[in-house]
């Protein structure tokens, strides 16, 4: 886990994943609800549409949309460095 960041999956084609600053994450839900943006940006509109379609699927079917979470070499190194900094490593 990284400080002030959230690990997310982007439903690009092909799907990707990455770390995003928590202040940049937008609340998902019907547009116009309190705190939910109602953007006209085509990328945002498409993402909300894709999320809505995924949300309708049974949980088992949704799991096939997930990308395997295999850490990159950079992530392994960063996590090891954080463990050393936090005294979690021998």
mmCIF file as gemmi writes it, N, C-alpha and C atoms, coordinates in Angstrom:
data_model
loop_
_atom_site.group_PDB
_atom_site.id
_atom_site.type_symbol
_atom_site.label_atom_id
_atom_site.label_alt_id
_atom_site.label_comp_id
_atom_site.label_asym_id
_atom_site.label_entity_id
_atom_site.label_seq_id
_atom_site.pdbx_PDB_ins_code
_atom_site.Cartn_x
_atom_site.Cartn_y
_atom_site.Cartn_z
_atom_site.occupancy
_atom_site.B_iso_or_equiv
_atom_site.pdbx_formal_charge
_atom_site.auth_seq_id
_atom_site.auth_asym_id
_atom_site.pdbx_PDB_model_num
ATOM 1 N N . UNK Axp A 1 ? 0.846 -1.173 0 1 0 ? 1 A 1
ATOM 2 C CA . UNK Axp A 1 ? 0 0 0 1 0 ? 1 A 1
ATOM 3 C C . UNK Axp A 1 ? 0.893 1.237 0 1 0 ? 1 A 1
ATOM 4 N N . UNK Axp A 2 ? 0.512 2.218 -0.766 1 0 ? 2 A 1
ATOM 5 C CA . UNK Axp A 2 ? 1.271 3.457 -0.84 1 0 ? 2 A 1
ATOM 6 C C . UNK Axp A 2 ? 0.501 4.567 -0.138 1 0 ? 2 A 1
ATOM 7 N N . UNK Axp A 3 ? 1.242 5.415 0.532 1 0 ? 3 A 1
ATOM 8 C CA . UNK Axp A 3 ? 0.623 6.519 1.266 1 0 ? 3 A 1
ATOM 9 C C . UNK Axp A 3 ? -0.099 7.464 0.31 1 0 ? 3 A 1
ATOM 10 N N . UNK Axp A 4 ? -1.35 7.793 0.626 1 0 ? 4 A 1
ATOM 11 C CA . UNK Axp A 4 ? -2.176 8.732 -0.144 1 0 ? 4 A 1
ATOM 12 C C . UNK Axp A 4 ? -2.441 8.281 -1.574 1 0 ? 4 A 1
ATOM 13 N N . UNK Axp A 5 ? -2.343 6.979 -1.828 1 0 ? 5 A 1
ATOM 14 C CA . UNK Axp A 5 ? -2.627 6.463 -3.163 1 0 ? 5 A 1
ATOM 15 C C . UNK Axp A 5 ? -3.534 5.247 -3.056 1 0 ? 5 A 1
ATOM 16 N N . UNK Axp A 6 ? -4.309 5.035 -4.103 1 0 ? 6 A 1
ATOM 17 C CA . UNK Axp A 6 ? -5.24 3.913 -4.169 1 0 ? 6 A 1
ATOM 18 C C . UNK Axp A 6 ? -4.892 3.093 -5.4 1 0 ? 6 A 1
ATOM 19 N N . UNK Axp A 7 ? -4.878 1.77 -5.242 1 0 ? 7 A 1
ATOM 20 C CA . UNK Axp A 7 ? -4.608 0.892 -6.379 1 0 ? 7 A 1
ATOM 21 C C . UNK Axp A 7 ? -5.916 0.678 -7.123 1 0 ? 7 A 1
ATOM 22 N N . UNK Axp A 8 ? -5.921 0.989 -8.414 1 0 ? 8 A 1
ATOM 23 C CA . UNK Axp A 8 ? -7.148 0.903 -9.208 1 0 ? 8 A 1
ATOM 24 C C . UNK Axp A 8 ? -6.924 0.087 -10.47 1 0 ? 8 A 1
ATOM 25 N N . UNK Axp A 9 ? -8.026 -0.378 -11.032 1 0 ? 9 A 1
ATOM 26 C CA . UNK Axp A 9 ? -7.986 -1.011 -12.346 1 0 ? 9 A 1
ATOM 27 C C . UNK Axp A 9 ? -8.748 -0.123 -13.302 1 0 ? 9 A 1
ATOM 28 N N . UNK Axp A 10 ? -8.12 0.15 -14.442 1 0 ? 10 A 1
ATOM 29 C CA . UNK Axp A 10 ? -8.755 0.928 -15.493 1 0 ? 10 A 1
ATOM 30 C C . UNK Axp A 10 ? -9.305 -0.054 -16.517 1 0 ? 10 A 1
ATOM 31 N N . UNK Axp A 11 ? -10.547 0.122 -16.919 1 0 ? 11 A 1
ATOM 32 C CA . UNK Axp A 11 ? -11.145 -0.769 -17.897 1 0 ? 11 A 1
ATOM 33 C C . UNK Axp A 11 ? -10.853 -0.271 -19.303 1 0 ? 11 A 1
ATOM 34 N N . UNK Axp A 12 ? -9.553 -0.054 -19.57 1 0 ? 12 A 1
ATOM 35 C CA . UNK Axp A 12 ? -9.104 0.291 -20.915 1 0 ? 12 A 1
ATOM 36 C C . UNK Axp A 12 ? -9.25 -0.952 -21.774 1 0 ? 12 A 1
ATOM 37 N N . UNK Axp A 13 ? -8.828 -0.842 -22.984 1 0 ? 13 A 1
ATOM 38 C CA . UNK Axp A 13 ? -8.761 -2 -23.875 1 0 ? 13 A 1
ATOM 39 C C . UNK Axp A 13 ? -7.339 -2.103 -24.377 1 0 ? 13 A 1
ATOM 40 N N . UNK Axp A 14 ? -6.513 -2.974 -23.821 1 0 ? 14 A 1
ATOM 41 C CA . UNK Axp A 14 ? -6.768 -3.941 -22.75 1 0 ? 14 A 1
ATOM 42 C C . UNK Axp A 14 ? -6.772 -3.249 -21.383 1 0 ? 14 A 1
ATOM 43 N N . UNK Axp A 15 ? -7.393 -3.902 -20.378 1 0 ? 15 A 1
ATOM 44 C CA . UNK Axp A 15 ? -7.427 -3.312 -19.039 1 0 ? 15 A 1
ATOM 45 C C . UNK Axp A 15 ? -6.019 -3.117 -18.479 1 0 ? 15 A 1
ATOM 46 N N . UNK Axp A 16 ? -5.861 -2.065 -17.698 1 0 ? 16 A 1
ATOM 47 C CA . UNK Axp A 16 ? -4.588 -1.782 -17.038 1 0 ? 16 A 1
ATOM 48 C C . UNK Axp A 16 ? -4.878 -1.49 -15.574 1 0 ? 16 A 1
ATOM 49 N N . UNK Axp A 17 ? -3.827 -1.372 -14.794 1 0 ? 17 A 1
ATOM 50 C CA . UNK Axp A 17 ? -3.997 -1.024 -13.392 1 0 ? 17 A 1
ATOM 51 C C . UNK Axp A 17 ? -2.859 -0.114 -12.976 1 0 ? 17 A 1
ATOM 52 N N . UNK Axp A 18 ? -3.037 0.572 -11.878 1 0 ? 18 A 1
ATOM 53 C CA . UNK Axp A 18 ? -1.994 1.466 -11.412 1 0 ? 18 A 1
ATOM 54 C C . UNK Axp A 18 ? -2.369 2.14 -10.109 1 0 ? 18 A 1
ATOM 55 N N . UNK Axp A 19 ? -1.449 2.969 -9.622 1 0 ? 19 A 1
ATOM 56 C CA . UNK Axp A 19 ? -1.644 3.72 -8.389 1 0 ? 19 A 1
ATOM 57 C C . UNK Axp A 19 ? -2.084 5.132 -8.736 1 0 ? 19 A 1
ATOM 58 N N . UNK Axp A 20 ? -3.107 5.623 -8.04 1 0 ? 20 A 1
ATOM 59 C CA . UNK Axp A 20 ? -3.662 6.951 -8.29 1 0 ? 20 A 1
ATOM 60 C C . UNK Axp A 20 ? -3.711 7.702 -6.961 1 0 ? 20 A 1
ATOM 61 N N . UNK Axp A 21 ? -3.339 8.976 -6.984 1 0 ? 21 A 1
ATOM 62 C CA . UNK Axp A 21 ? -3.449 9.788 -5.767 1 0 ? 21 A 1
ATOM 63 C C . UNK Axp A 21 ? -4.911 9.81 -5.342 1 0 ? 21 A 1
ATOM 64 N N . UNK Axp A 22 ? -5.15 9.594 -4.052 1 0 ? 22 A 1
ATOM 65 C CA . UNK Axp A 22 ? -6.535 9.476 -3.59 1 0 ? 22 A 1
ATOM 66 C C . UNK Axp A 22 ? -7.375 10.719 -3.874 1 0 ? 22 A 1
ATOM 67 N N . UNK Axp A 23 ? -6.761 11.872 -3.994 1 0 ? 23 A 1
ATOM 68 C CA . UNK Axp A 23 ? -7.504 13.083 -4.313 1 0 ? 23 A 1
ATOM 69 C C . UNK Axp A 23 ? -7.985 13.149 -5.751 1 0 ? 23 A 1
ATOM 70 N N . UNK Axp A 24 ? -7.455 12.272 -6.605 1 0 ? 24 A 1
ATOM 71 C CA . UNK Axp A 24 ? -7.84 12.262 -8.014 1 0 ? 24 A 1
ATOM 72 C C . UNK Axp A 24 ? -8.92 11.231 -8.33 1 0 ? 24 A 1
ATOM 73 N N . UNK Axp A 25 ? -9.271 10.392 -7.354 1 0 ? 25 A 1
ATOM 74 C CA . UNK Axp A 25 ? -10.284 9.366 -7.569 1 0 ? 25 A 1
ATOM 75 C C . UNK Axp A 25 ? -11.657 10.018 -7.495 1 0 ? 25 A 1
ATOM 76 N N . UNK Axp A 26 ? -12.486 9.716 -8.487 1 0 ? 26 A 1
ATOM 77 C CA . UNK Axp A 26 ? -13.833 10.285 -8.544 1 0 ? 26 A 1
ATOM 78 C C . UNK Axp A 26 ? -14.842 9.259 -8.04 1 0 ? 26 A 1
ATOM 79 N N . UNK Axp A 27 ? -15.82 9.721 -7.312 1 0 ? 27 A 1
ATOM 80 C CA . UNK Axp A 27 ? -16.881 8.879 -6.798 1 0 ? 27 A 1
ATOM 81 C C . UNK Axp A 27 ? -17.705 8.336 -7.963 1 0 ? 27 A 1
ATOM 82 N N . UNK Axp A 28 ? -18.074 7.06 -7.901 1 0 ? 28 A 1
ATOM 83 C CA . UNK Axp A 28 ? -18.888 6.456 -8.953 1 0 ? 28 A 1
ATOM 84 C C . UNK Axp A 28 ? -20.33 6.357 -8.487 1 0 ? 28 A 1
ATOM 85 N N . UNK Axp A 29 ? -21.24 6.622 -9.375 1 0 ? 29 A 1
ATOM 86 C CA . UNK Axp A 29 ? -22.665 6.495 -9.106 1 0 ? 29 A 1
ATOM 87 C C . UNK Axp A 29 ? -23.424 7.274 -10.158 1 0 ? 29 A 1
ATOM 88 N N . UNK Axp A 30 ? -24.732 7.333 -10.036 1 0 ? 30 A 1
ATOM 89 C CA . UNK Axp A 30 ? -25.522 8.098 -11.009 1 0 ? 30 A 1
ATOM 90 C C . UNK Axp A 30 ? -25.099 9.568 -11.013 1 0 ? 30 A 1
ATOM 91 N N . UNK Axp A 31 ? -24.9 10.116 -12.202 1 0 ? 31 A 1
ATOM 92 C CA . UNK Axp A 31 ? -24.471 11.514 -12.34 1 0 ? 31 A 1
ATOM 93 C C . UNK Axp A 31 ? -25.45 12.449 -11.655 1 0 ? 31 A 1
ATOM 94 N N . UNK Axp A 32 ? -24.913 13.45 -11 1 0 ? 32 A 1
ATOM 95 C CA . UNK Axp A 32 ? -25.749 14.443 -10.353 1 0 ? 32 A 1
ATOM 96 C C . UNK Axp A 32 ? -26.029 14.171 -8.888 1 0 ? 32 A 1
ATOM 97 N N . UNK Axp A 33 ? -25.812 12.923 -8.428 1 0 ? 33 A 1
ATOM 98 C CA . UNK Axp A 33 ? -25.978 12.652 -7.001 1 0 ? 33 A 1
ATOM 99 C C . UNK Axp A 33 ? -24.91 13.433 -6.25 1 0 ? 33 A 1
ATOM 100 N N . UNK Axp A 34 ? -25.153 13.687 -4.995 1 0 ? 34 A 1
ATOM 101 C CA . UNK Axp A 34 ? -24.211 14.456 -4.193 1 0 ? 34 A 1
ATOM 102 C C . UNK Axp A 34 ? -22.803 13.882 -4.304 1 0 ? 34 A 1
ATOM 103 N N . UNK Axp A 35 ? -21.881 14.709 -4.759 1 0 ? 35 A 1
ATOM 104 C CA . UNK Axp A 35 ? -20.484 14.307 -4.859 1 0 ? 35 A 1
ATOM 105 C C . UNK Axp A 35 ? -20.124 13.554 -6.117 1 0 ? 35 A 1
ATOM 106 N N . UNK Axp A 36 ? -21.085 13.154 -6.922 1 0 ? 36 A 1
ATOM 107 C CA . UNK Axp A 36 ? -20.803 12.405 -8.149 1 0 ? 36 A 1
ATOM 108 C C . UNK Axp A 36 ? -20.766 13.387 -9.321 1 0 ? 36 A 1
ATOM 109 N N . UNK Axp A 37 ? -19.621 13.457 -10.004 1 0 ? 37 A 1
ATOM 110 C CA . UNK Axp A 37 ? -19.522 14.409 -11.114 1 0 ? 37 A 1
ATOM 111 C C . UNK Axp A 37 ? -20.416 14.026 -12.286 1 0 ? 37 A 1
ATOM 112 N N . UNK Axp A 38 ? -20.82 15 -13.057 1 0 ? 38 A 1
ATOM 113 C CA . UNK Axp A 38 ? -21.605 14.744 -14.269 1 0 ? 38 A 1
ATOM 114 C C . UNK Axp A 38 ? -20.853 15.343 -15.456 1 0 ? 38 A 1
ATOM 115 N N . UNK Axp A 39 ? -19.731 14.728 -15.787 1 0 ? 39 A 1
ATOM 116 C CA . UNK Axp A 39 ? -18.864 15.214 -16.854 1 0 ? 39 A 1
ATOM 117 C C . UNK Axp A 39 ? -19.452 14.937 -18.231 1 0 ? 39 A 1
ATOM 118 N N . UNK Axp A 40 ? -19.079 15.78 -19.167 1 0 ? 40 A 1
ATOM 119 C CA . UNK Axp A 40 ? -19.451 15.555 -20.563 1 0 ? 40 A 1
ATOM 120 C C . UNK Axp A 40 ? -18.271 14.978 -21.346 1 0 ? 40 A 1
ATOM 121 N N . UNK Axp A 41 ? -17.159 14.777 -20.655 1 0 ? 41 A 1
ATOM 122 C CA . UNK Axp A 41 ? -15.966 14.207 -21.268 1 0 ? 41 A 1
ATOM 123 C C . UNK Axp A 41 ? -16.295 12.804 -21.792 1 0 ? 41 A 1
ATOM 124 N N . UNK Axp A 42 ? -16.02 12.562 -23.071 1 0 ? 42 A 1
ATOM 125 C CA . UNK Axp A 42 ? -16.373 11.285 -23.706 1 0 ? 42 A 1
ATOM 126 C C . UNK Axp A 42 ? -15.725 10.098 -22.999 1 0 ? 42 A 1
ATOM 127 N N . UNK Axp A 43 ? -14.493 10.257 -22.534 1 0 ? 43 A 1
ATOM 128 C CA . UNK Axp A 43 ? -13.802 9.168 -21.841 1 0 ? 43 A 1
ATOM 129 C C . UNK Axp A 43 ? -14.517 8.836 -20.538 1 0 ? 43 A 1
ATOM 130 N N . UNK Axp A 44 ? -14.916 9.88 -19.802 1 0 ? 44 A 1
ATOM 131 C CA . UNK Axp A 44 ? -15.633 9.68 -18.54 1 0 ? 44 A 1
ATOM 132 C C . UNK Axp A 44 ? -16.98 9.006 -18.794 1 0 ? 44 A 1
ATOM 133 N N . UNK Axp A 45 ? -17.716 9.488 -19.781 1 0 ? 45 A 1
ATOM 134 C CA . UNK Axp A 45 ? -19.033 8.933 -20.102 1 0 ? 45 A 1
ATOM 135 C C . UNK Axp A 45 ? -18.901 7.455 -20.469 1 0 ? 45 A 1
ATOM 136 N N . UNK Axp A 46 ? -17.905 7.11 -21.274 1 0 ? 46 A 1
ATOM 137 C CA . UNK Axp A 46 ? -17.672 5.714 -21.662 1 0 ? 46 A 1
ATOM 138 C C . UNK Axp A 46 ? -17.31 4.866 -20.443 1 0 ? 46 A 1
ATOM 139 N N . UNK Axp A 47 ? -16.48 5.402 -19.558 1 0 ? 47 A 1
ATOM 140 C CA . UNK Axp A 47 ? -16.081 4.666 -18.356 1 0 ? 47 A 1
ATOM 141 C C . UNK Axp A 47 ? -17.283 4.397 -17.456 1 0 ? 47 A 1
ATOM 142 N N . UNK Axp A 48 ? -18.151 5.381 -17.303 1 0 ? 48 A 1
ATOM 143 C CA . UNK Axp A 48 ? -19.352 5.205 -16.478 1 0 ? 48 A 1
ATOM 144 C C . UNK Axp A 48 ? -20.273 4.164 -17.11 1 0 ? 48 A 1
ATOM 145 N N . UNK Axp A 49 ? -20.384 4.186 -18.438 1 0 ? 49 A 1
ATOM 146 C CA . UNK Axp A 49 ? -21.208 3.197 -19.147 1 0 ? 49 A 1
ATOM 147 C C . UNK Axp A 49 ? -20.655 1.787 -18.921 1 0 ? 49 A 1
ATOM 148 N N . UNK Axp A 50 ? -19.332 1.623 -19.083 1 0 ? 50 A 1
ATOM 149 C CA . UNK Axp A 50 ? -18.699 0.319 -18.867 1 0 ? 50 A 1
ATOM 150 C C . UNK Axp A 50 ? -18.884 -0.154 -17.426 1 0 ? 50 A 1
ATOM 151 N N . UNK Axp A 51 ? -18.721 0.756 -16.477 1 0 ? 51 A 1
ATOM 152 C CA . UNK Axp A 51 ? -18.888 0.397 -15.067 1 0 ? 51 A 1
ATOM 153 C C . UNK Axp A 51 ? -20.329 -0.017 -14.783 1 0 ? 51 A 1
ATOM 154 N N . UNK Axp A 52 ? -21.283 0.68 -15.389 1 0 ? 52 A 1
ATOM 155 C CA . UNK Axp A 52 ? -22.691 0.334 -15.209 1 0 ? 52 A 1
ATOM 156 C C . UNK Axp A 52 ? -23.01 -1.05 -15.745 1 0 ? 52 A 1
ATOM 157 N N . UNK Axp A 53 ? -22.42 -1.389 -16.896 1 0 ? 53 A 1
ATOM 158 C CA . UNK Axp A 53 ? -22.631 -2.724 -17.465 1 0 ? 53 A 1
ATOM 159 C C . UNK Axp A 53 ? -22.006 -3.79 -16.576 1 0 ? 53 A 1
ATOM 160 N N . UNK Axp A 54 ? -20.818 -3.519 -16.053 1 0 ? 54 A 1
ATOM 161 C CA . UNK Axp A 54 ? -20.153 -4.473 -15.163 1 0 ? 54 A 1
ATOM 162 C C . UNK Axp A 54 ? -20.937 -4.639 -13.864 1 0 ? 54 A 1
ATOM 163 N N . UNK Axp A 55 ? -21.502 -3.549 -13.379 1 0 ? 55 A 1
ATOM 164 C CA . UNK Axp A 55 ? -22.255 -3.571 -12.128 1 0 ? 55 A 1
ATOM 165 C C . UNK Axp A 55 ? -23.482 -4.478 -12.219 1 0 ? 55 A 1
ATOM 166 N N . UNK Axp A 56 ? -24.062 -4.607 -13.4 1 0 ? 56 A 1
ATOM 167 C CA . UNK Axp A 56 ? -25.258 -5.435 -13.599 1 0 ? 56 A 1
ATOM 168 C C . UNK Axp A 56 ? -24.94 -6.93 -13.607 1 0 ? 56 A 1
ATOM 169 N N . UNK Axp A 57 ? -23.683 -7.278 -13.838 1 0 ? 57 A 1
ATOM 170 C CA . UNK Axp A 57 ? -23.29 -8.684 -13.911 1 0 ? 57 A 1
ATOM 171 C C . UNK Axp A 57 ? -23.279 -9.315 -12.526 1 0 ? 57 A 1
ATOM 172 N N . UNK Axp A 58 ? -23.553 -10.628 -12.458 1 0 ? 58 A 1
ATOM 173 C CA . UNK Axp A 58 ? -23.379 -11.322 -11.18 1 0 ? 58 A 1
ATOM 174 C C . UNK Axp A 58 ? -21.908 -11.234 -10.758 1 0 ? 58 A 1
ATOM 175 N N . UNK Axp A 59 ? -21.672 -11.276 -9.476 1 0 ? 59 A 1
ATOM 176 C CA . UNK Axp A 59 ? -20.316 -11.125 -8.936 1 0 ? 59 A 1
ATOM 177 C C . UNK Axp A 59 ? -19.321 -12.096 -9.587 1 0 ? 59 A 1
ATOM 178 N N . UNK Axp A 60 ? -19.738 -13.339 -9.812 1 0 ? 60 A 1
ATOM 179 C CA . UNK Axp A 60 ? -18.836 -14.334 -10.409 1 0 ? 60 A 1
ATOM 180 C C . UNK Axp A 60 ? -18.412 -13.901 -11.817 1 0 ? 60 A 1
ATOM 181 N N . UNK Axp A 61 ? -19.36 -13.37 -12.585 1 0 ? 61 A 1
ATOM 182 C CA . UNK Axp A 61 ? -19.057 -12.939 -13.95 1 0 ? 61 A 1
ATOM 183 C C . UNK Axp A 61 ? -18.192 -11.682 -13.962 1 0 ? 61 A 1
ATOM 184 N N . UNK Axp A 62 ? -18.376 -10.823 -12.96 1 0 ? 62 A 1
ATOM 185 C CA . UNK Axp A 62 ? -17.574 -9.602 -12.87 1 0 ? 62 A 1
ATOM 186 C C . UNK Axp A 62 ? -16.107 -9.916 -12.634 1 0 ? 62 A 1
ATOM 187 N N . UNK Axp A 63 ? -15.847 -10.997 -11.931 1 0 ? 63 A 1
ATOM 188 C CA . UNK Axp A 63 ? -14.461 -11.325 -11.59 1 0 ? 63 A 1
ATOM 189 C C . UNK Axp A 63 ? -13.614 -11.609 -12.826 1 0 ? 63 A 1
ATOM 190 N N . UNK Axp A 64 ? -14.23 -12.028 -13.938 1 0 ? 64 A 1
ATOM 191 C CA . UNK Axp A 64 ? -13.449 -12.288 -15.151 1 0 ? 64 A 1
ATOM 192 C C . UNK Axp A 64 ? -12.971 -10.988 -15.795 1 0 ? 64 A 1
ATOM 193 N N . UNK Axp A 65 ? -13.531 -9.856 -15.385 1 0 ? 65 A 1
ATOM 194 C CA . UNK Axp A 65 ? -13.106 -8.567 -15.919 1 0 ? 65 A 1
ATOM 195 C C . UNK Axp A 65 ? -11.823 -8.066 -15.261 1 0 ? 65 A 1
ATOM 196 N N . UNK Axp A 66 ? -11.459 -8.67 -14.135 1 0 ? 66 A 1
ATOM 197 C CA . UNK Axp A 66 ? -10.294 -8.199 -13.398 1 0 ? 66 A 1
ATOM 198 C C . UNK Axp A 66 ? -8.995 -8.638 -14.054 1 0 ? 66 A 1
ATOM 199 N N . UNK Axp A 67 ? -8.009 -7.788 -13.957 1 0 ? 67 A 1
ATOM 200 C CA . UNK Axp A 67 ? -6.676 -8.091 -14.459 1 0 ? 67 A 1
ATOM 201 C C . UNK Axp A 67 ? -5.9 -8.74 -13.322 1 0 ? 67 A 1
ATOM 202 N N . UNK Axp A 68 ? -5.141 -9.802 -13.632 1 0 ? 68 A 1
ATOM 203 C CA . UNK Axp A 68 ? -4.304 -10.413 -12.606 1 0 ? 68 A 1
ATOM 204 C C . UNK Axp A 68 ? -3.396 -9.366 -11.999 1 0 ? 68 A 1
ATOM 205 N N . UNK Axp A 69 ? -3.276 -9.403 -10.691 1 0 ? 69 A 1
ATOM 206 C CA . UNK Axp A 69 ? -2.473 -8.41 -9.994 1 0 ? 69 A 1
ATOM 207 C C . UNK Axp A 69 ? -1.083 -8.972 -9.754 1 0 ? 69 A 1
ATOM 208 N N . UNK Axp A 70 ? -0.259 -8.907 -10.776 1 0 ? 70 A 1
ATOM 209 C CA . UNK Axp A 70 ? 1.118 -9.351 -10.686 1 0 ? 70 A 1
ATOM 210 C C . UNK Axp A 70 ? 1.989 -8.116 -10.522 1 0 ? 70 A 1
ATOM 211 N N . UNK Axp A 71 ? 2.727 -8.017 -9.409 1 0 ? 71 A 1
ATOM 212 C CA . UNK Axp A 71 ? 3.515 -6.806 -9.193 1 0 ? 71 A 1
ATOM 213 C C . UNK Axp A 71 ? 4.639 -6.675 -10.211 1 0 ? 71 A 1
ATOM 214 N N . UNK Axp A 72 ? 4.878 -5.449 -10.599 1 0 ? 72 A 1
ATOM 215 C CA . UNK Axp A 72 ? 6.011 -5.182 -11.482 1 0 ? 72 A 1
ATOM 216 C C . UNK Axp A 72 ? 7.273 -5.167 -10.64 1 0 ? 72 A 1
ATOM 217 N N . UNK Axp A 73 ? 8.414 -5.207 -11.28 1 0 ? 73 A 1
ATOM 218 C CA . UNK Axp A 73 ? 9.678 -5.146 -10.555 1 0 ? 73 A 1
ATOM 219 C C . UNK Axp A 73 ? 9.768 -3.858 -9.747 1 0 ? 73 A 1
ATOM 220 N N . UNK Axp A 74 ? 9.296 -2.754 -10.316 1 0 ? 74 A 1
ATOM 221 C CA . UNK Axp A 74 ? 9.324 -1.47 -9.618 1 0 ? 74 A 1
ATOM 222 C C . UNK Axp A 74 ? 8.478 -1.518 -8.353 1 0 ? 74 A 1
ATOM 223 N N . UNK Axp A 75 ? 7.304 -2.16 -8.428 1 0 ? 75 A 1
ATOM 224 C CA . UNK Axp A 75 ? 6.439 -2.258 -7.256 1 0 ? 75 A 1
ATOM 225 C C . UNK Axp A 75 ? 7.09 -3.112 -6.18 1 0 ? 75 A 1
ATOM 226 N N . UNK Axp A 76 ? 7.732 -4.226 -6.577 1 0 ? 76 A 1
ATOM 227 C CA . UNK Axp A 76 ? 8.422 -5.075 -5.61 1 0 ? 76 A 1
ATOM 228 C C . UNK Axp A 76 ? 9.51 -4.288 -4.89 1 0 ? 76 A 1
ATOM 229 N N . UNK Axp A 77 ? 10.29 -3.526 -5.647 1 0 ? 77 A 1
ATOM 230 C CA . UNK Axp A 77 ? 11.374 -2.738 -5.076 1 0 ? 77 A 1
ATOM 231 C C . UNK Axp A 77 ? 10.821 -1.675 -4.134 1 0 ? 77 A 1
ATOM 232 N N . UNK Axp A 78 ? 9.781 -0.982 -4.559 1 0 ? 78 A 1
ATOM 233 C CA . UNK Axp A 78 ? 9.18 0.066 -3.738 1 0 ? 78 A 1
ATOM 234 C C . UNK Axp A 78 ? 8.633 -0.509 -2.437 1 0 ? 78 A 1
ATOM 235 N N . UNK Axp A 79 ? 7.944 -1.636 -2.516 1 0 ? 79 A 1
ATOM 236 C CA . UNK Axp A 79 ? 7.389 -2.255 -1.315 1 0 ? 79 A 1
ATOM 237 C C . UNK Axp A 79 ? 8.501 -2.681 -0.361 1 0 ? 79 A 1
ATOM 238 N N . UNK Axp A 80 ? 9.582 -3.228 -0.899 1 0 ? 80 A 1
ATOM 239 C CA . UNK Axp A 80 ? 10.708 -3.636 -0.059 1 0 ? 80 A 1
ATOM 240 C C . UNK Axp A 80 ? 11.325 -2.427 0.635 1 0 ? 80 A 1
ATOM 241 N N . UNK Axp A 81 ? 11.466 -1.327 -0.096 1 0 ? 81 A 1
ATOM 242 C CA . UNK Axp A 81 ? 12.028 -0.109 0.485 1 0 ? 81 A 1
ATOM 243 C C . UNK Axp A 81 ? 11.117 0.432 1.586 1 0 ? 81 A 1
ATOM 244 N N . UNK Axp A 82 ? 9.801 0.382 1.367 1 0 ? 82 A 1
ATOM 245 C CA . UNK Axp A 82 ? 8.855 0.859 2.376 1 0 ? 82 A 1
ATOM 246 C C . UNK Axp A 82 ? 8.902 -0.019 3.622 1 0 ? 82 A 1
ATOM 247 N N . UNK Axp A 83 ? 9.071 -1.329 3.443 1 0 ? 83 A 1
ATOM 248 C CA . UNK Axp A 83 ? 9.166 -2.229 4.583 1 0 ? 83 A 1
ATOM 249 C C . UNK Axp A 83 ? 10.401 -1.912 5.409 1 0 ? 83 A 1
ATOM 250 N N . UNK Axp A 84 ? 11.514 -1.639 4.752 1 0 ? 84 A 1
ATOM 251 C CA . UNK Axp A 84 ? 12.741 -1.286 5.461 1 0 ? 84 A 1
ATOM 252 C C . UNK Axp A 84 ? 12.536 0.019 6.221 1 0 ? 84 A 1
ATOM 253 N N . UNK Axp A 85 ? 11.937 1.018 5.563 1 0 ? 85 A 1
ATOM 254 C CA . UNK Axp A 85 ? 11.681 2.311 6.207 1 0 ? 85 A 1
ATOM 255 C C . UNK Axp A 85 ? 10.775 2.163 7.427 1 0 ? 85 A 1
ATOM 256 N N . UNK Axp A 86 ? 9.817 1.27 7.341 1 0 ? 86 A 1
ATOM 257 C CA . UNK Axp A 86 ? 8.849 1.091 8.424 1 0 ? 86 A 1
ATOM 258 C C . UNK Axp A 86 ? 9.31 0.074 9.465 1 0 ? 86 A 1
ATOM 259 N N . UNK Axp A 87 ? 10.536 -0.439 9.316 1 0 ? 87 A 1
ATOM 260 C CA . UNK Axp A 87 ? 11.065 -1.399 10.272 1 0 ? 87 A 1
ATOM 261 C C . UNK Axp A 87 ? 10.391 -2.749 10.213 1 0 ? 87 A 1
ATOM 262 N N . UNK Axp A 88 ? 9.791 -3.076 9.067 1 0 ? 88 A 1
ATOM 263 C CA . UNK Axp A 88 ? 9.061 -4.335 8.931 1 0 ? 88 A 1
ATOM 264 C C . UNK Axp A 88 ? 9.935 -5.436 8.345 1 0 ? 88 A 1
ATOM 265 N N . UNK Axp A 89 ? 11.184 -5.14 8.117 1 0 ? 89 A 1
ATOM 266 C CA . UNK Axp A 89 ? 12.075 -6.096 7.473 1 0 ? 89 A 1
ATOM 267 C C . UNK Axp A 89 ? 13.233 -6.398 8.414 1 0 ? 89 A 1
ATOM 268 N N . UNK Axp A 90 ? 13.718 -7.628 8.392 1 0 ? 90 A 1
ATOM 269 C CA . UNK Axp A 90 ? 14.843 -8.009 9.25 1 0 ? 90 A 1
ATOM 270 C C . UNK Axp A 90 ? 16.142 -7.589 8.597 1 0 ? 90 A 1
